[in-house]
PDB file of C-alpha atoms in Angstrom:
ATOM      1  CA  MET A   1      -0.041   0.006   0.024  1.00  0.00           C
ATOM      2  CA  ARG A   2       1.382   3.419  -0.916  1.00  0.00           C
ATOM      3  CA  ALA A   3      -0.723   5.427   1.439  1.00  0.00           C
ATOM      4  CA  ALA A   4       2.088   5.805   3.509  1.00  0.00           C
ATOM      5  CA  LEU A   5       4.037   7.443   0.706  1.00  0.00           C
ATOM      6  CA  THR A   6       1.127  10.010   0.203  1.00  0.00           C
ATOM      7  CA  ALA A   7       1.151  10.724   3.766  1.00  0.00           C
ATOM      8  CA  ARG A   8       4.970  11.402   4.017  1.00  0.00           C
ATOM      9  CA  ILE A   9       4.833  13.577   0.848  1.00  0.00           C
ATOM     10  CA  ALA A  10       1.676  15.502   2.113  1.00  0.00           C
ATOM     11  CA  ILE A  11       2.968  15.996   5.637  1.00  0.00           C
ATOM     12  CA  GLY A  12       6.535  16.953   4.333  1.00  0.00           C
ATOM     13  CA  THR A  13       5.341  19.488   1.629  1.00  0.00           C
ATOM     14  CA  ALA A  14       2.889  20.923   4.064  1.00  0.00           C
ATOM     15  CA  ALA A  15       5.059  21.441   6.953  1.00  0.00           C
ATOM     16  CA  GLY A  16       7.851  22.839   4.669  1.00  0.00           C
ATOM     17  CA  ALA A  17       5.540  25.227   3.004  1.00  0.00           C
ATOM     18  CA  ILE A  18       4.076  26.576   6.402  1.00  0.00           C
ATOM     19  CA  ALA A  19       7.710  26.966   7.666  1.00  0.00           C
ATOM     20  CA  ALA A  20       8.604  28.865   4.596  1.00  0.00           C
ATOM     21  CA  ALA A  21       5.411  30.832   4.822  1.00  0.00           C
ATOM     22  CA  LEU A  22       6.150  31.916   8.389  1.00  0.00           C
ATOM     23  CA  LEU A  23       9.880  32.542   7.565  1.00  0.00           C
ATOM     24  CA  GLY A  24       8.932  34.741   4.541  1.00  0.00           C
ATOM     25  CA  ALA A  25       6.319  36.621   6.873  1.00  0.00           C
ATOM     26  CA  TRP A  26       9.205  37.264   9.364  1.00  0.00           C
ATOM     27  CA  VAL A  27      11.435  38.349   6.673  1.00  0.00           C
ATOM     28  CA  THR A  28       8.816  40.818   5.576  1.00  0.00           C
ATOM     29  CA  ASP A  29       8.325  42.188   8.989  1.00  0.00           C
ATOM     30  CA  ALA A  30      11.867  42.534   9.485  1.00  0.00           C
ATOM     31  CA  THR A  31      12.588  44.228   6.365  1.00  0.00           C
ATOM     32  CA  VAL A  32       9.482  45.975   5.674  1.00  0.00           C
ATOM     33  CA  ASP A  33       9.782  44.672   2.222  1.00  0.00           C
ATOM     34  CA  GLY A  34       6.818  42.676   1.067  1.00  0.00           C
ATOM     35  CA  ALA A  35       9.083  41.562  -2.222  1.00  0.00           C
ATOM     36  CA  ALA A  36      11.725  40.110  -0.050  1.00  0.00           C
ATOM     37  CA  GLY A  37       9.369  38.086   2.232  1.00  0.00           C
ATOM     38  CA  THR A  38       7.613  36.691  -0.967  1.00  0.00           C
ATOM     39  CA  ALA A  39      11.106  35.869  -2.649  1.00  0.00           C
ATOM     40  CA  VAL A  40      11.955  33.955   0.569  1.00  0.00           C
ATOM     41  CA  ARG A  41       8.806  32.040   0.713  1.00  0.00           C
ATOM     42  CA  THR A  42       8.762  31.201  -2.879  1.00  0.00           C
ATOM     43  CA  THR A  43      12.397  30.098  -3.088  1.00  0.00           C
ATOM     44  CA  LEU A  44      11.918  27.780   0.066  1.00  0.00           C
ATOM     45  CA  VAL A  45       8.522  26.296  -1.012  1.00  0.00           C
ATOM     46  CA  LEU A  46      10.238  25.426  -4.255  1.00  0.00           C
ATOM     47  CA  VAL A  47      13.179  23.654  -2.520  1.00  0.00           C
ATOM     48  CA  VAL A  48      10.529  21.667  -0.353  1.00  0.00           C
ATOM     49  CA  LEU A  49       8.433  20.809  -3.497  1.00  0.00           C
ATOM     50  CA  VAL A  50      11.709  19.294  -4.928  1.00  0.00           C
ATOM     51  CA  LEU A  51      13.317  17.698  -2.065  1.00  0.00           C
ATOM     52  CA  VAL A  52      10.324  16.192  -0.113  1.00  0.00           C
ATOM     53  CA  PRO A  53       8.989  14.113  -3.104  1.00  0.00           C
ATOM     54  CA  TRP A  54      12.365  12.979  -4.211  1.00  0.00           C
ATOM     55  CA  TRP A  55      13.351  11.963  -0.899  1.00  0.00           C
ATOM     56  CA  ALA A  56      10.125   9.950  -0.214  1.00  0.00           C
ATOM     57  CA  LEU A  57      10.006   8.314  -3.661  1.00  0.00           C
ATOM     58  CA  ARG A  58      13.735   7.378  -3.375  1.00  0.00           C
ATOM     59  CA  GLN A  59      12.766   4.784  -0.614  1.00  0.00           C
ATOM     60  CA  GLU A  60      10.145   3.216  -2.710  1.00  0.00           C
ATOM     61  CA  LEU A  61      11.644   2.714  -6.103  1.00  0.00           C
ATOM     62  CA  LEU A  62      12.480  -0.957  -5.896  1.00  0.00           C
ATOM     63  CA  GLN A  63       8.808  -1.604  -4.376  1.00  0.00           C
ATOM     64  CA  ALA A  64       6.258  -0.596  -6.832  1.00  0.00           C
ATOM     65  CA  HIS A  65       6.256   0.136 -10.454  1.00  0.00           C
ATOM     66  CA  ARG A  66       6.445   3.494 -11.820  1.00  0.00           C
ATOM     67  CA  ALA A  67       2.757   4.378 -12.765  1.00  0.00           C
ATOM     68  CA  ARG A  68       1.571   3.606  -9.070  1.00  0.00           C
ATOM     69  CA  LEU A  69       4.554   5.394  -7.509  1.00  0.00           C
ATOM     70  CA  ARG A  70       3.592   8.405  -9.705  1.00  0.00           C
ATOM     71  CA  THR A  71      -0.060   8.419  -8.809  1.00  0.00           C
ATOM     72  CA  TRP A  72       0.667   7.973  -5.116  1.00  0.00           C
ATOM     73  CA  ALA A  73       3.398  10.654  -5.057  1.00  0.00           C
ATOM     74  CA  VAL A  74       1.201  13.242  -7.070  1.00  0.00           C
ATOM     75  CA  ALA A  75      -1.629  12.592  -4.890  1.00  0.00           C
ATOM     76  CA  GLY A  76       0.647  13.460  -1.787  1.00  0.00           C
ATOM     77  CA  VAL A  77       1.723  16.590  -3.467  1.00  0.00           C
ATOM     78  CA  LEU A  78      -2.046  17.655  -3.972  1.00  0.00           C
ATOM     79  CA  VAL A  79      -2.992  16.672  -0.430  1.00  0.00           C
ATOM     80  CA  GLY A  80       0.064  18.823   0.853  1.00  0.00           C
ATOM     81  CA  TYR A  81      -1.260  21.967  -0.930  1.00  0.00           C
ATOM     82  CA  LEU A  82      -4.694  21.243   0.361  1.00  0.00           C
ATOM     83  CA  VAL A  83      -3.964  21.044   3.987  1.00  0.00           C
ATOM     84  CA  ASN A  84      -1.473  24.013   3.754  1.00  0.00           C
ATOM     85  CA  PRO A  85      -3.317  26.854   5.594  1.00  0.00           C
ATOM     86  CA  PHE A  86      -1.485  29.477   3.653  1.00  0.00           C
ATOM     87  CA  ALA A  87      -2.781  27.955   0.304  1.00  0.00           C
ATOM     88  CA  TRP A  88      -6.246  28.671   1.534  1.00  0.00           C
ATOM     89  CA  ARG A  89      -5.618  32.321   1.435  1.00  0.00           C
ATOM     90  CA  GLY A  90      -3.426  32.333  -1.706  1.00  0.00           C
ATOM     91  CA  ASP A  91      -0.060  32.421  -0.151  1.00  0.00           C
ATOM     92  CA  ALA A  92       1.372  29.201  -0.970  1.00  0.00           C
ATOM     93  CA  LEU A  93       3.711  30.300  -3.605  1.00  0.00           C
ATOM     94  CA  VAL A  94       4.144  33.557  -5.507  1.00  0.00           C
ATOM     95  CA  ALA A  95       0.740  34.207  -7.014  1.00  0.00           C
ATOM     96  CA  ALA A  96      -0.530  36.466  -4.367  1.00  0.00           C
ATOM     97  CA  ALA A  97       1.737  39.236  -5.431  1.00  0.00           C
ATOM     98  CA  PHE A  98       0.368  39.493  -8.894  1.00  0.00           C
ATOM     99  CA  THR A  99      -3.148  38.312  -8.594  1.00  0.00           C
ATOM    100  CA  GLY A 100      -6.226  38.625  -6.283  1.00  0.00           C
ATOM    101  CA  SER A 101      -6.761  36.043  -3.670  1.00  0.00           C
ATOM    102  CA  PRO A 102      -9.323  33.951  -5.486  1.00  0.00           C
ATOM    103  CA  GLY A 103      -7.177  33.927  -8.694  1.00  0.00           C
ATOM    104  CA  SER A 104      -3.886  33.417  -6.784  1.00  0.00           C
ATOM    105  CA  CYS A 105      -5.148  30.002  -5.186  1.00  0.00           C
ATOM    106  CA  ALA A 106      -5.835  28.604  -8.505  1.00  0.00           C
ATOM    107  CA  VAL A 107      -2.254  29.808  -9.875  1.00  0.00           C
ATOM    108  CA  ASP A 108      -0.663  28.677  -6.839  1.00  0.00           C
ATOM    109  CA  LEU A 109      -2.354  25.330  -7.068  1.00  0.00           C
ATOM    110  CA  ALA A 110      -1.015  25.049 -10.905  1.00  0.00           C
ATOM    111  CA  LEU A 111       2.449  26.159  -9.985  1.00  0.00           C
ATOM    112  CA  TRP A 112       2.449  23.734  -6.845  1.00  0.00           C
ATOM    113  CA  MET A 113       1.274  20.759  -8.921  1.00  0.00           C
ATOM    114  CA  ALA A 114       3.542  21.522 -11.983  1.00  0.00           C
ATOM    115  CA  VAL A 115       6.742  21.563  -9.646  1.00  0.00           C
ATOM    116  CA  GLY A 116       5.688  18.618  -7.564  1.00  0.00           C
ATOM    117  CA  THR A 117       4.524  16.362 -10.351  1.00  0.00           C
ATOM    118  CA  ALA A 118       7.785  17.211 -12.282  1.00  0.00           C
ATOM    119  CA  THR A 119       9.802  16.101  -9.381  1.00  0.00           C
ATOM    120  CA  CYS A 120       7.710  12.995  -9.005  1.00  0.00           C
ATOM    121  CA  VAL A 121       8.081  12.068 -12.674  1.00  0.00           C
ATOM    122  CA  VAL A 122      11.835  12.501 -12.775  1.00  0.00           C
ATOM    123  CA  THR A 123      12.545  10.714  -9.526  1.00  0.00           C
ATOM    124  CA  SER A 124      10.340   7.687 -10.247  1.00  0.00           C
ATOM    125  CA  GLN A 125      11.947   7.339 -13.895  1.00  0.00           C
ATOM    126  CA  ALA A 126      14.346   4.800 -12.158  1.00  0.00           C
ATOM    127  CA  ALA A 127      11.419   2.534 -11.181  1.00  0.00           C
ATOM    128  CA  ALA A 128      10.198  -0.420 -13.170  1.00  0.00           C
ATOM    129  CA  ARG A 129       7.573   0.026 -15.569  1.00  0.00           C
ATOM    130  CA  SER A 130       5.638  -3.184 -14.419  1.00  0.00           C
ATOM    131  CA  ASP A 131       5.709  -5.358 -11.256  1.00  0.00           C
ATOM    132  CA  GLN A 132       8.979  -7.245 -10.764  1.00  0.00           C
ATOM    133  CA  SER A 133      10.139 -10.060  -8.714  1.00  0.00           C
ATOM    134  CA  LEU A 134      13.138  -9.445  -6.713  1.00  0.00           C
ATOM    135  CA  GLY A 135      14.766 -12.630  -5.597  1.00  0.00           C
ATOM    136  CA  TYR A 136      15.072 -16.265  -6.620  1.00  0.00           C
ATOM    137  CA  THR A 137      12.340 -18.226  -7.701  1.00  0.00           C
ATOM    138  CA  GLY A 138      12.480 -21.869  -6.645  1.00  0.00           C
TER     139      GLY A 138
END
């Protein structure tokens, strides 16, 4: 079952994005520059969206085939976005700096999924195309 993979990715991306948003808010308050806080938050969230799925998928490469890994991993990326409270107000990535709140949620979701899905696809490339047996058979 790959629900654990989905949970690891969801928790990791959500926690990392929340930490990045809080650090970005602190930078904004400390520098009185909204652009600096947005840049810090965006950079850190992009790092989280690359590292967390990569780390979680690397542990599963020999245990499932590529399509299943990608499906469960991308589901984790989506759940990570949905449980991030900063995403609910449009501050998950960078779109809030350019659009209004309802539009920024959709743009941030699209960017979040693009980066997370690309990471999942690239990382799972080494997995088998179909189920395989690992070991000797009688």
